[in-house]
Amino acid sequence: MSLLVQKYGGTSVASIDRIKQVAAKVLAARRAGHDLVVVVSAMAGETNRLIALAQQISDLPDEREKDVLLASGEQVSVALLTLALKEAGQPARSFLGHQVRIATDKAYGKARILSIDSTKILQSLKAGEVVVIAGFQGVDEDDNITTLGRGGSDTSAVALAAFLSAQACEIYTDVEGVYTTDPGICPHARKLARISYDEMIELASTGAKVLEIRSVEFAKNFSVPVHVRSTFTDVEGTWLINEEEGMSDVLVSGVACDRNEAKITLLGVPDRPGIAYQILGPIGDANIDVDMIVQNVSHDGLTDFSFTVHRNDFAKAMEILKMVDAHIKSRGVVGDDKIAKVSVVGVGMRSHAGIASTAFRTLAEEGINIQMISTSEIKISIVIDEKYLELAVRVLHKAFELEHAA
Ligand code: ADP
Ligand code: ASP
Ligand code: MG
């Protein structure tokens, strides 16, 4: 029998009715002859609710206890889905991350999956059960509960598919696949039949939350066929595949956006060797990821140094930078957490010039000021004022002719 891993996101299990609908989908796959491992997220809104509860107690809640709290959301949904399957006559068994030993490192809130012990899963499958596993959670070597970061159930599912050598990993969500941009922002977004792992990594890392980035990295590294599709329709979704001939004829595959960033600038920094390390070293030590970095040309031996961090880390990063400012005797720190990043992604950029200038001209025509730019081989990211984000997505989507035919 072939083994399928299916993952159902928060909106797909948002109510008892929807959980029953998911159970029916699982049963249909079972009847089609598949063995099934089903990964579920917490019910929609639950993880946010739990975070808000912790924040009523502390601005910076203890990371271990916060993970214990957040992991509870998925515990509820695995139990409910398993009950629904049993009620429909299908043998099924739920497991939490630690029960099947989804082993992670110790980075609370953003733990990485290291290994998965398949013993209990295989036993359960052999007994004819559908195996229902809590997404987003694991356990470290000292048996502490860890969580994988927002959207982490995607990673749980793809990692399970990789470790179990499943035939495919199906990601069921509230849209019909991966689109040329967020269909919630641009009504003309077009569903892609296929997308390369590399493009999806860039889209996911620049804000297309339809897949969590680590899930795509896992899929690429272990060549897991991933099919993103809707819980609410039966239409074919989007397949993630290795880059194929002809793919690079398409200049741009998608536009992504991210409102979760904040910009920090250290003014009048002495321009000498080691200064970037003195600024960013303490940021790294505090476990804060830095995204874009811009260091300007120096005048009179002084330069401005700007970088972006996740908005959740903004307050912490500003505190650290104020100490760095005093230490290296620069001329002050300014921060802006009302910025956003828009990115244009496509493997065709490798072989075609002019994509960047088209993007800059398009934004200029709308009077949108560019604050920072960064590029990779297949991506251009631009930081702008948050209030222009939706407009920027729509005009770039149009400029690169990504719209579906009317
Ligand atoms: P789930 O709860 O199922 O994990 P998410 O909310 O995490 O679902 O991801 C699905 C959402 O991702 C969609 O509703 C859509 O608004 C958003 N999204 C952003 N970019 C894209 C894109 N390029 N293609 C499809 N959906 C996208
Ligand atoms: N429940 C978690 C979240 O909301 C994980 C997930 O949905 O993938 O981020
Ligand atoms: Mg998600």
Tab-separated table of C-alpha atoms and ligand atoms in Angstrom:
chain	number	residue	atom	x	y	z
A	1	MET	CA	0.000	0.000	0.000
A	2	SER	CA	1.196	3.505	-0.654
A	3	LEU	CA	1.714	5.865	2.235
A	4	LEU	CA	0.418	9.422	2.059
A	5	VAL	CA	1.085	12.184	4.583
A	6	GLN	CA	-1.709	14.749	4.694
A	7	LYS	CA	-1.597	18.022	6.619
A	8	TYR	CA	-4.649	20.099	7.494
A	9	GLY	CA	-4.092	23.722	8.555
A	10	GLY	CA	-5.887	25.793	11.165
A	11	THR	CA	-8.789	27.008	9.013
A	12	SER	CA	-9.382	23.428	7.845
A	13	VAL	CA	-10.006	22.289	11.441
A	14	ALA	CA	-11.568	25.541	12.696
A	15	SER	CA	-14.859	23.981	13.865
A	16	ILE	CA	-16.383	20.591	14.589
A	17	ASP	CA	-18.144	20.668	11.210
A	18	ARG	CA	-14.854	21.251	9.441
A	19	ILE	CA	-13.152	18.508	11.440
A	20	LYS	CA	-15.913	16.144	10.284
A	21	GLN	CA	-15.287	17.316	6.708
A	22	VAL	CA	-11.564	16.565	7.149
A	23	ALA	CA	-12.422	13.118	8.525
A	24	ALA	CA	-14.487	12.476	5.391
A	25	LYS	CA	-11.538	13.469	3.195
A	26	VAL	CA	-9.221	11.177	5.125
A	27	LEU	CA	-11.707	8.325	4.764
A	28	ALA	CA	-11.929	8.899	1.008
A	29	ALA	CA	-8.128	8.636	0.714
A	30	ARG	CA	-8.226	5.509	2.846
A	31	ARG	CA	-10.878	3.973	0.596
A	32	ALA	CA	-8.686	4.830	-2.396
A	33	GLY	CA	-6.160	2.424	-0.880
A	34	HIS	CA	-3.662	4.635	0.944
A	35	ASP	CA	-2.082	4.251	4.330
A	36	LEU	CA	-2.386	7.610	6.027
A	37	VAL	CA	-0.434	9.744	8.430
A	38	VAL	CA	-2.392	12.938	9.077
A	39	VAL	CA	-0.814	16.018	10.632
A	40	VAL	CA	-3.045	18.727	12.044
A	41	SER	CA	-2.581	22.315	13.203
A	42	ALA	CA	-4.378	23.950	16.087
A	43	MET	CA	-7.893	25.224	15.357
A	44	ALA	CA	-7.740	28.633	13.606
A	45	GLY	CA	-6.959	31.459	16.027
A	46	GLU	CA	-6.004	29.116	18.865
A	47	THR	CA	-2.236	29.665	18.733
A	48	ASN	CA	-2.778	33.457	18.734
A	49	ARG	CA	-5.163	33.103	21.678
A	50	LEU	CA	-2.588	31.132	23.645
A	51	ILE	CA	0.177	33.652	22.884
A	52	ALA	CA	-2.092	36.464	24.093
A	53	LEU	CA	-2.774	34.581	27.332
A	54	ALA	CA	0.942	34.260	28.054
A	55	GLN	CA	1.419	37.937	27.270
A	56	GLN	CA	-1.136	38.884	29.871
A	57	ILE	CA	1.301	37.440	32.391
A	58	SER	CA	4.619	38.561	30.955
A	59	ASP	CA	5.983	40.671	28.077
A	60	LEU	CA	8.722	38.111	27.594
A	61	PRO	CA	7.271	34.797	28.811
A	62	ASP	CA	9.644	32.014	29.794
A	63	GLU	CA	10.381	30.216	26.530
A	64	ARG	CA	10.076	26.657	27.877
A	65	GLU	CA	6.675	27.253	29.439
A	66	LYS	CA	5.469	29.169	26.403
A	67	ASP	CA	6.162	26.108	24.236
A	68	VAL	CA	4.289	23.863	26.682
A	69	LEU	CA	1.356	26.255	26.350
A	70	LEU	CA	1.437	26.640	22.545
A	71	ALA	CA	1.747	22.905	21.940
A	72	SER	CA	-1.623	22.417	23.651
A	73	GLY	CA	-3.474	23.837	20.627
A	74	GLU	CA	-2.481	20.892	18.447
A	75	GLN	CA	-3.287	18.408	21.229
A	76	VAL	CA	-6.944	19.443	21.020
A	77	SER	CA	-7.182	19.073	17.254
A	78	VAL	CA	-5.486	15.639	17.012
A	79	ALA	CA	-7.893	14.290	19.612
A	80	LEU	CA	-10.964	15.767	17.890
A	81	LEU	CA	-9.992	14.504	14.440
A	82	THR	CA	-9.225	11.032	15.821
A	83	LEU	CA	-12.611	10.964	17.573
A	84	ALA	CA	-14.310	11.974	14.313
A	85	LEU	CA	-12.517	9.206	12.398
A	86	LYS	CA	-13.451	6.594	14.982
A	87	GLU	CA	-17.035	7.809	15.005
A	88	ALA	CA	-17.084	7.216	11.250
A	89	GLY	CA	-15.889	3.654	11.827
A	90	GLN	CA	-12.234	4.184	10.897
A	91	PRO	CA	-9.650	2.883	13.402
A	92	ALA	CA	-7.339	5.780	14.240
A	93	ARG	CA	-4.856	6.851	16.906
A	94	SER	CA	-3.530	10.257	17.868
A	95	PHE	CA	0.051	11.010	18.852
A	96	LEU	CA	1.709	14.107	20.263
A	97	GLY	CA	5.193	15.059	19.067
A	98	HIS	CA	6.965	13.498	22.031
A	99	GLN	CA	4.990	10.238	21.772
A	100	VAL	CA	6.445	9.422	18.360
A	101	ARG	CA	9.631	11.204	19.307
A	102	ILE	CA	9.848	14.021	16.838
A	103	ALA	CA	13.287	14.949	18.170
A	104	THR	CA	14.300	18.589	17.873
A	105	ASP	CA	17.122	20.826	19.007
A	106	LYS	CA	16.626	23.013	22.087
A	107	ALA	CA	15.673	26.270	20.368
A	108	TYR	CA	12.289	26.936	21.999
A	109	GLY	CA	9.848	28.657	19.662
A	110	LYS	CA	11.914	27.860	16.571
A	111	ALA	CA	13.148	24.312	17.131
A	112	ARG	CA	14.508	22.274	14.234
A	113	ILE	CA	13.510	18.654	13.656
A	114	LEU	CA	16.541	16.351	13.946
A	115	SER	CA	14.967	12.914	13.638
A	116	ILE	CA	11.694	11.039	13.907
A	117	ASP	CA	11.309	7.556	15.363
A	118	SER	CA	8.941	5.724	13.040
A	119	THR	CA	8.440	2.618	15.251
A	120	LYS	CA	5.075	3.498	16.790
A	121	ILE	CA	3.778	5.065	13.592
A	122	LEU	CA	4.536	1.911	11.603
A	123	GLN	CA	3.005	-0.317	14.298
A	124	SER	CA	-0.156	1.716	14.251
A	125	LEU	CA	-0.359	1.732	10.436
A	126	LYS	CA	0.169	-2.016	10.433
A	127	ALA	CA	-2.778	-2.368	12.790
A	128	GLY	CA	-4.909	-0.652	10.130
A	129	GLU	CA	-5.136	2.672	11.952
A	130	VAL	CA	-4.977	6.147	10.511
A	131	VAL	CA	-2.161	7.867	12.419
A	132	VAL	CA	-3.004	11.425	13.476
A	133	ILE	CA	0.015	13.468	14.613
A	134	ALA	CA	0.141	16.875	16.276
A	135	GLY	CA	1.950	19.355	14.046
A	136	PHE	CA	4.221	22.198	15.166
A	137	GLN	CA	5.719	20.339	18.137
A	138	GLY	CA	8.583	18.088	19.121
A	139	VAL	CA	10.719	17.153	22.074
A	140	ASP	CA	14.356	17.926	22.862
A	141	GLU	CA	16.963	15.507	24.203
A	142	ASP	CA	15.962	16.341	27.802
A	143	ASP	CA	12.263	15.641	27.109
A	144	ASN	CA	11.275	19.303	27.060
A	145	ILE	CA	8.395	20.118	24.714
A	146	THR	CA	9.476	22.380	21.849
A	147	THR	CA	7.586	24.175	19.088
A	148	LEU	CA	8.835	24.751	15.559
A	149	GLY	CA	7.797	28.362	14.874
A	150	ARG	CA	4.642	29.790	13.308
A	151	GLY	CA	3.310	27.693	10.470
A	152	GLY	CA	5.459	24.812	11.711
A	153	SER	CA	2.873	22.094	11.073
A	154	ASP	CA	3.886	22.231	7.407
A	155	THR	CA	7.392	21.279	8.495
A	156	SER	CA	6.113	18.470	10.733
A	157	ALA	CA	4.229	17.027	7.752
A	158	VAL	CA	7.050	17.242	5.228
A	159	ALA	CA	9.571	15.885	7.753
A	160	LEU	CA	7.270	12.936	8.476
A	161	ALA	CA	6.889	12.313	4.742
A	162	ALA	CA	10.687	12.391	4.393
A	163	PHE	CA	11.434	10.086	7.355
A	164	LEU	CA	8.666	7.642	6.394
A	165	SER	CA	9.530	7.763	2.659
A	166	ALA	CA	5.905	8.590	1.889
A	167	GLN	CA	4.719	8.667	-1.690
A	168	ALA	CA	3.724	12.328	-1.295
A	169	CYS	CA	2.917	15.018	1.229
A	170	GLU	CA	-0.410	16.750	0.683
A	171	ILE	CA	-0.782	20.167	2.317
A	172	TYR	CA	-4.485	20.950	2.635
A	173	THR	CA	-5.285	24.604	3.230
A	174	ASP	CA	-7.842	27.358	2.585
A	175	VAL	CA	-6.638	28.217	-0.952
A	176	GLU	CA	-6.382	25.919	-3.981
A	177	GLY	CA	-2.601	25.939	-4.222
A	178	VAL	CA	0.370	28.256	-4.555
A	179	TYR	CA	-0.594	31.394	-6.447
A	180	THR	CA	1.438	34.048	-8.258
A	181	THR	CA	0.796	36.194	-5.190
A	182	ASP	CA	-1.398	36.107	-2.082
A	183	PRO	CA	-4.933	35.728	-3.492
A	184	GLY	CA	-6.185	37.526	-0.399
A	185	ILE	CA	-4.364	40.679	-1.560
A	186	CYS	CA	-4.585	40.458	-5.323
A	187	PRO	CA	-7.841	39.234	-6.870
A	188	HIS	CA	-6.006	38.511	-10.139
A	189	ALA	CA	-3.554	36.065	-8.564
A	190	ARG	CA	-3.203	32.922	-10.655
A	191	LYS	CA	-2.775	29.380	-9.352
A	192	LEU	CA	0.466	27.723	-10.447
A	193	ALA	CA	0.315	24.064	-11.531
A	194	ARG	CA	3.954	23.570	-10.541
A	195	ILE	CA	6.676	25.561	-8.833
A	196	SER	CA	10.343	24.697	-8.289
A	197	TYR	CA	11.577	24.046	-4.754
A	198	ASP	CA	14.022	26.957	-5.095
A	199	GLU	CA	11.363	29.456	-6.091
A	200	MET	CA	9.088	28.246	-3.306
A	201	ILE	CA	11.940	28.643	-0.794
A	202	GLU	CA	12.344	32.277	-1.872
A	203	LEU	CA	8.585	32.933	-1.827
A	204	ALA	CA	8.199	31.308	1.601
A	205	SER	CA	11.188	33.174	3.025
A	206	THR	CA	9.816	36.484	1.780
A	207	GLY	CA	6.352	36.109	3.278
A	208	ALA	CA	4.170	33.754	1.203
A	209	LYS	CA	2.879	31.940	4.256
A	210	VAL	CA	1.087	29.238	2.262
A	211	LEU	CA	4.107	27.059	3.147
A	212	GLU	CA	6.535	27.519	6.006
A	213	ILE	CA	10.083	27.893	4.697
A	214	ARG	CA	11.660	24.998	6.555
A	215	SER	CA	9.046	22.639	5.150
A	216	VAL	CA	10.165	23.590	1.656
A	217	GLU	CA	13.846	23.177	2.546
A	218	PHE	CA	13.065	19.725	3.914
A	219	ALA	CA	11.091	18.872	0.791
A	220	LYS	CA	13.968	19.933	-1.426
A	221	ASN	CA	16.676	18.164	0.580
A	222	PHE	CA	14.762	14.887	0.733
A	223	SER	CA	13.020	15.230	-2.665
A	224	VAL	CA	9.568	14.955	-1.100
A	225	PRO	CA	6.807	15.499	-3.676
A	226	VAL	CA	4.577	18.153	-2.067
A	227	HIS	CA	1.069	18.897	-3.298
A	228	VAL	CA	-0.539	22.086	-1.929
A	229	ARG	CA	-4.313	21.977	-2.345
A	230	SER	CA	-7.652	22.981	-0.886
A	231	THR	CA	-9.506	21.221	1.921
A	232	PHE	CA	-12.762	22.520	0.531
A	233	THR	CA	-12.588	21.480	-3.142
A	234	ASP	CA	-11.210	18.460	-4.989
A	235	VAL	CA	-9.354	20.345	-7.714
A	236	GLU	CA	-5.705	19.660	-8.392
A	237	GLY	CA	-3.443	22.120	-6.550
A	238	THR	CA	0.236	23.002	-6.977
A	239	TRP	CA	3.112	20.500	-7.079
A	240	LEU	CA	6.572	21.413	-5.773
A	241	ILE	CA	9.171	19.915	-8.074
A	242	ASN	CA	12.814	20.177	-9.064
A	243	GLU	CA	13.499	22.864	-11.620
A	244	GLU	CA	12.640	21.641	-15.106
A	245	GLU	CA	13.657	22.696	-18.546
A	246	GLY	CA	11.543	25.580	-19.736
A	247	MET	CA	10.804	26.896	-16.254
A	248	SER	CA	13.336	29.697	-16.623
A	249	ASP	CA	11.537	30.990	-19.727
A	250	VAL	CA	9.100	32.518	-17.264
A	251	LEU	CA	10.866	35.616	-15.924
A	252	VAL	CA	8.915	36.019	-12.713
A	253	SER	CA	6.867	33.321	-10.960
A	254	GLY	CA	5.500	35.247	-8.054
A	255	VAL	CA	5.341	38.289	-5.819
A	256	ALA	CA	5.480	37.877	-2.039
A	257	CYS	CA	5.076	40.353	0.763
A	258	ASP	CA	5.830	40.562	4.440
A	259	ARG	CA	4.617	43.045	7.040
A	260	ASN	CA	6.476	41.403	9.844
A	261	GLU	CA	9.720	43.321	9.562
A	262	ALA	CA	11.163	46.367	11.273
A	263	LYS	CA	14.155	48.495	10.321
A	264	ILE	CA	16.866	49.748	12.629
A	265	THR	CA	19.557	52.257	11.694
A	266	LEU	CA	22.665	53.082	13.666
A	267	LEU	CA	23.788	56.586	12.669
A	268	GLY	CA	27.332	57.861	12.286
A	269	VAL	CA	29.079	54.567	12.851
A	270	PRO	CA	32.917	54.698	12.795
A	271	ASP	CA	33.959	53.011	9.520
A	272	ARG	CA	36.591	50.514	10.659
A	273	PRO	CA	37.200	46.771	10.434
A	274	GLY	CA	35.123	44.696	12.849
A	275	ILE	CA	32.336	47.230	13.238
A	276	ALA	CA	29.627	45.075	11.613
A	277	TYR	CA	30.507	42.314	14.049
A	278	GLN	CA	30.333	44.713	17.009
A	279	ILE	CA	26.820	45.708	15.915
A	280	LEU	CA	25.390	42.388	14.796
A	281	GLY	CA	27.280	40.081	17.193
A	282	PRO	CA	25.105	41.026	20.200
A	283	ILE	CA	21.987	40.737	18.012
A	284	GLY	CA	22.966	37.181	17.039
A	285	ASP	CA	23.814	36.349	20.661
A	286	ALA	CA	20.253	37.324	21.576
A	287	ASN	CA	19.006	34.776	18.999
A	288	ILE	CA	17.570	37.514	16.767
A	289	ASP	CA	17.679	36.785	13.033
A	290	VAL	CA	18.746	39.638	10.792
A	291	ASP	CA	17.294	39.789	7.300
A	292	MET	CA	18.533	42.693	5.140
A	293	ILE	CA	21.666	44.662	5.898
A	294	VAL	CA	22.739	47.930	4.271
A	295	GLN	CA	25.929	49.779	5.102
A	296	ASN	CA	26.273	53.124	3.378
A	297	VAL	CA	29.473	54.633	1.966
A	298	SER	CA	31.326	56.543	4.649
A	299	HIS	CA	31.822	60.294	4.767
A	300	ASP	CA	34.583	61.531	7.035
A	301	GLY	CA	35.087	58.011	8.389
A	302	LEU	CA	31.453	57.723	9.519
A	303	THR	CA	28.685	55.641	7.953
A	304	ASP	CA	25.042	54.704	8.611
A	305	PHE	CA	24.334	51.015	9.203
A	306	SER	CA	20.791	49.689	8.688
A	307	PHE	CA	19.279	46.250	9.029
A	308	THR	CA	15.892	44.587	9.376
A	309	VAL	CA	14.640	42.102	11.965
A	310	HIS	CA	11.318	40.379	12.635
A	311	ARG	CA	8.868	42.862	14.128
A	312	ASN	CA	8.497	40.692	17.230
A	313	ASP	CA	12.210	41.195	17.906
A	314	PHE	CA	12.139	44.968	17.294
A	315	ALA	CA	11.911	46.127	20.926
A	316	LYS	CA	14.611	43.718	22.039
A	317	ALA	CA	16.901	44.685	19.131
A	318	MET	CA	16.432	48.431	19.839
A	319	GLU	CA	17.464	47.877	23.458
A	320	ILE	CA	20.594	46.038	22.374
A	321	LEU	CA	21.466	48.668	19.766
A	322	LYS	CA	21.199	51.468	22.326
A	323	MET	CA	23.911	49.708	24.318
A	324	VAL	CA	26.010	49.161	21.192
A	325	ASP	CA	25.570	52.856	20.290
A	326	ALA	CA	26.977	53.910	23.649
A	327	HIS	CA	29.781	51.379	23.395
A	328	ILE	CA	31.061	52.184	19.895
A	329	LYS	CA	30.273	55.914	20.199
A	330	SER	CA	28.055	56.183	17.130
A	331	ARG	CA	25.531	59.013	16.732
A	332	GLY	CA	22.279	57.399	17.807
A	333	VAL	CA	19.785	54.722	16.835
A	334	VAL	CA	16.549	55.143	14.906
A	335	GLY	CA	13.954	52.441	14.353
A	336	ASP	CA	10.869	52.053	12.178
A	337	ASP	CA	8.431	49.182	12.643
A	338	LYS	CA	5.978	50.434	10.006
A	339	ILE	CA	7.876	49.070	7.045
A	340	ALA	CA	7.077	46.164	4.763
A	341	LYS	CA	8.959	44.091	2.248
A	342	VAL	CA	7.793	43.179	-1.216
A	343	SER	CA	9.701	40.561	-3.223
A	344	VAL	CA	9.695	39.420	-6.828
A	345	VAL	CA	10.828	35.818	-7.403
A	346	GLY	CA	11.652	33.823	-10.522
A	347	VAL	CA	14.311	31.411	-11.790
A	348	GLY	CA	14.159	33.322	-15.078
A	349	MET	CA	16.071	36.177	-13.400
A	350	ARG	CA	19.247	34.122	-13.681
A	351	SER	CA	19.288	34.536	-17.416
A	352	HIS	CA	17.364	37.753	-18.014
A	353	ALA	CA	18.416	41.292	-17.195
A	354	GLY	CA	16.086	44.213	-16.522
A	355	ILE	CA	13.775	42.660	-13.930
A	356	ALA	CA	15.062	44.944	-11.169
A	357	SER	CA	14.697	48.086	-13.267
A	358	THR	CA	11.115	47.129	-14.211
A	359	ALA	CA	10.330	46.696	-10.498
A	360	PHE	CA	11.893	50.064	-9.563
A	361	ARG	CA	10.147	51.896	-12.414
A	362	THR	CA	6.795	50.351	-11.479
A	363	LEU	CA	7.097	51.510	-7.865
A	364	ALA	CA	8.347	54.956	-8.935
A	365	GLU	CA	5.291	55.431	-11.175
A	366	GLU	CA	3.112	54.958	-8.097
A	367	GLY	CA	5.227	57.371	-6.037
A	368	ILE	CA	6.360	54.572	-3.703
A	369	ASN	CA	9.729	55.321	-2.126
A	370	ILE	CA	12.275	52.491	-1.916
A	371	GLN	CA	14.044	52.319	1.450
A	372	MET	CA	16.216	49.231	1.051
A	373	ILE	CA	16.939	46.681	-1.665
A	374	SER	CA	18.438	43.222	-1.525
A	375	THR	CA	18.822	40.653	-4.253
A	376	SER	CA	19.668	37.007	-4.714
A	377	GLU	CA	20.102	35.070	-7.930
A	378	ILE	CA	16.348	34.563	-8.288
A	379	LYS	CA	14.831	37.282	-6.059
A	380	ILE	CA	14.621	41.037	-5.562
A	381	SER	CA	13.345	42.303	-2.211
A	382	ILE	CA	12.394	45.924	-1.627
A	383	VAL	CA	11.558	47.608	1.673
A	384	ILE	CA	8.835	50.252	1.499
A	385	ASP	CA	6.474	52.090	3.828
A	386	GLU	CA	3.908	49.583	5.117
A	387	LYS	CA	0.973	51.670	3.925
A	388	TYR	CA	1.887	51.044	0.273
A	389	LEU	CA	2.281	47.287	0.546
A	390	GLU	CA	-0.943	46.116	-1.079
A	391	LEU	CA	-0.628	48.672	-3.875
A	392	ALA	CA	2.991	47.584	-4.489
A	393	VAL	CA	1.983	43.916	-4.712
A	394	ARG	CA	-0.790	44.647	-7.200
A	395	VAL	CA	1.243	46.902	-9.494
A	396	LEU	CA	4.248	44.550	-9.540
A	397	HIS	CA	1.952	41.595	-10.203
A	398	LYS	CA	0.546	43.482	-13.179
A	399	ALA	CA	3.902	44.785	-14.417
A	400	PHE	CA	5.275	41.244	-14.649
A	401	GLU	CA	2.120	40.032	-16.413
A	402	LEU	CA	1.240	37.483	-13.770
A	403	GLU	CA	-2.498	38.091	-13.924
A	404	HIS	CA	-4.867	35.359	-14.951
A	405	ALA	CA	-6.625	35.814	-18.258
A	406	ALA	CA	-9.883	37.686	-17.741
B	1	ADP	P1	-2.982	26.981	7.006
B	1	ADP	O1	-3.709	27.444	8.225
B	1	ADP	O2	-3.740	26.005	6.194
B	1	ADP	O3	-1.568	26.555	7.286
B	1	ADP	P2	-2.012	29.568	6.113
B	1	ADP	O4	-2.893	30.704	6.530
B	1	ADP	O5	-0.788	29.326	6.905
B	1	ADP	O6	-2.922	28.258	6.042
B	1	ADP	O7	-1.591	29.707	4.591
B	1	ADP	C1	-2.580	29.903	3.595
B	1	ADP	C2	-2.689	31.383	3.263
B	1	ADP	O8	-1.465	31.812	2.667
B	1	ADP	C3	-3.719	31.729	2.227
B	1	ADP	O9	-5.000	31.911	2.791
B	1	ADP	C4	-3.180	32.997	1.588
B	1	ADP	O10	-3.817	34.147	2.092
B	1	ADP	C5	-1.725	33.033	2.026
B	1	ADP	N1	-0.794	33.188	0.901
B	1	ADP	C6	0.224	34.071	0.857
B	1	ADP	N2	0.883	33.996	-0.289
B	1	ADP	C7	0.290	33.011	-1.029
B	1	ADP	C8	0.528	32.456	-2.310
B	1	ADP	N3	1.530	32.888	-3.104
B	1	ADP	N4	-0.273	31.459	-2.743
B	1	ADP	C9	-1.276	31.005	-1.964
B	1	ADP	N5	-1.570	31.510	-0.749
B	1	ADP	C10	-0.794	32.496	-0.259
B	2	ASP	N1	-0.615	26.317	15.122
B	2	ASP	C1	0.664	26.823	14.678
B	2	ASP	C2	0.529	28.247	14.182
B	2	ASP	O1	-0.544	28.805	14.212
B	2	ASP	C3	1.325	25.947	13.662
B	2	ASP	C4	0.624	25.858	12.328
B	2	ASP	O2	-0.536	26.254	12.197
B	2	ASP	O3	1.257	25.375	11.381
B	2	ASP	O4	1.505	28.850	13.792
B	3	MG	MG	0.200	27.640	7.629
